[in-house]
């Protein structure tokens, strides 16, 4: 599925997901953010070595906006340290 379509699906479904307040691993939006979009990004970057991707809707409480990070394992493997690329949605999900 095209990355644009995944981003649009996340934006359309975020309000309903966000209203749950607590992270819900069974919700389709959770799956899009944490699995499908990171997998799709890595597929497009398959010719580059040492890359990982991770998406998050929060830890416990749902974040104001979801994010998906791409890590070069030679630099970092964490969104709390080092340098990485991140797709960060605006809080109203009108932009990435």
CSV table of C-alpha atoms in Angstrom, one decimal:
chain,number,residue,atom,x,y,z
A,1,UNK,CA,0.0,0.0,0.0
A,2,UNK,CA,1.4,3.5,-0.8
A,3,UNK,CA,2.8,5.4,2.2
A,4,UNK,CA,0.5,8.3,1.5
A,5,UNK,CA,-2.6,6.0,1.9
A,6,UNK,CA,-1.3,4.7,5.2
A,7,UNK,CA,-0.7,8.3,6.5
A,8,UNK,CA,-4.2,9.3,5.4
A,9,UNK,CA,-5.7,6.2,7.1
A,10,UNK,CA,-3.9,7.0,10.3
A,11,UNK,CA,-5.1,10.7,10.2
A,12,UNK,CA,-8.7,9.7,9.5
A,13,UNK,CA,-8.8,7.2,12.4
A,14,UNK,CA,-6.7,9.0,15.0
A,15,UNK,CA,-9.4,10.9,16.7
A,16,UNK,CA,-11.4,7.8,17.5
A,17,UNK,CA,-8.2,6.0,18.7
A,18,UNK,CA,-7.0,8.9,20.7
A,19,UNK,CA,-10.3,9.1,22.6
A,20,UNK,CA,-9.5,5.8,24.2
A,21,UNK,CA,-6.8,7.5,26.3
A,22,UNK,CA,-4.9,4.3,26.8
A,23,UNK,CA,-2.8,2.5,24.1
A,24,UNK,CA,-4.9,-0.3,22.5
A,25,UNK,CA,-2.8,-2.9,20.7
A,26,UNK,CA,-5.9,-4.4,19.2
A,27,UNK,CA,-7.0,-1.2,17.4
A,28,UNK,CA,-6.3,-1.1,13.6
A,29,UNK,CA,-4.8,2.4,14.0
A,30,UNK,CA,-2.2,1.0,16.5
A,31,UNK,CA,-1.3,-1.6,13.9
A,32,UNK,CA,-0.9,1.0,11.1
A,33,UNK,CA,1.4,3.2,13.2
A,34,UNK,CA,3.5,0.5,14.9
A,35,UNK,CA,3.6,-2.2,12.2
A,36,UNK,CA,2.3,-1.4,8.7
A,37,UNK,CA,3.8,2.0,8.1
A,38,UNK,CA,7.2,1.2,9.6
A,39,UNK,CA,7.3,-2.0,7.4
A,40,UNK,CA,6.3,-0.1,4.3
A,41,UNK,CA,9.0,2.5,4.9
A,42,UNK,CA,11.6,-0.2,5.3
A,43,UNK,CA,10.5,-1.8,2.1
A,44,UNK,CA,11.1,1.4,0.2
A,45,UNK,CA,14.5,1.7,1.9
A,46,UNK,CA,15.5,-1.9,1.3
A,47,UNK,CA,18.7,-1.0,-0.6
A,48,UNK,CA,20.1,0.7,2.5
A,49,UNK,CA,21.7,-1.5,5.2
A,50,UNK,CA,21.5,-1.1,8.9
A,51,UNK,CA,18.0,0.5,9.1
A,52,UNK,CA,15.2,-0.2,11.5
A,53,UNK,CA,11.8,1.6,11.9
A,54,UNK,CA,9.5,2.0,14.8
A,55,UNK,CA,6.2,3.6,15.3
A,56,UNK,CA,4.5,4.7,18.5
A,57,UNK,CA,1.1,5.8,19.7
A,58,UNK,CA,2.5,6.2,23.2
A,59,UNK,CA,3.5,4.1,26.2
A,60,UNK,CA,0.5,3.5,28.4
A,61,UNK,CA,-1.3,6.8,27.6
A,62,UNK,CA,-1.9,7.6,24.0
A,63,UNK,CA,0.3,10.5,22.7
A,64,UNK,CA,-1.1,13.7,21.3
A,65,UNK,CA,0.2,12.7,17.9
A,66,UNK,CA,1.7,9.4,16.6
A,67,UNK,CA,5.3,9.2,15.2
A,68,UNK,CA,7.3,6.8,13.1
A,69,UNK,CA,11.1,6.8,13.3
A,70,UNK,CA,13.8,5.4,11.0
A,71,UNK,CA,17.0,4.4,12.8
A,72,UNK,CA,20.4,3.8,11.3
A,73,UNK,CA,21.7,1.1,13.8
A,74,UNK,CA,25.2,2.4,13.3
A,75,UNK,CA,24.1,5.7,15.0
A,76,UNK,CA,21.2,4.7,17.3
A,77,UNK,CA,18.5,2.2,18.0
A,78,UNK,CA,16.4,4.4,20.2
A,79,UNK,CA,14.2,7.5,19.9
A,80,UNK,CA,15.6,8.7,23.1
A,81,UNK,CA,19.3,9.0,22.0
A,82,UNK,CA,21.3,9.8,18.9
A,83,UNK,CA,20.1,11.0,15.5
A,84,UNK,CA,17.2,9.6,13.4
A,85,UNK,CA,14.6,10.5,10.9
A,86,UNK,CA,11.0,10.8,12.2
A,87,UNK,CA,7.6,11.2,10.6
A,88,UNK,CA,5.8,13.3,13.3
A,89,UNK,CA,2.2,14.0,12.8
A,90,UNK,CA,0.9,17.5,13.8
A,91,UNK,CA,-1.4,17.4,16.8
A,92,UNK,CA,-4.5,18.0,14.5
A,93,UNK,CA,-3.1,15.4,12.1
A,94,UNK,CA,-3.4,17.8,9.2
A,95,UNK,CA,0.3,17.5,8.4
A,96,UNK,CA,3.3,15.2,8.8
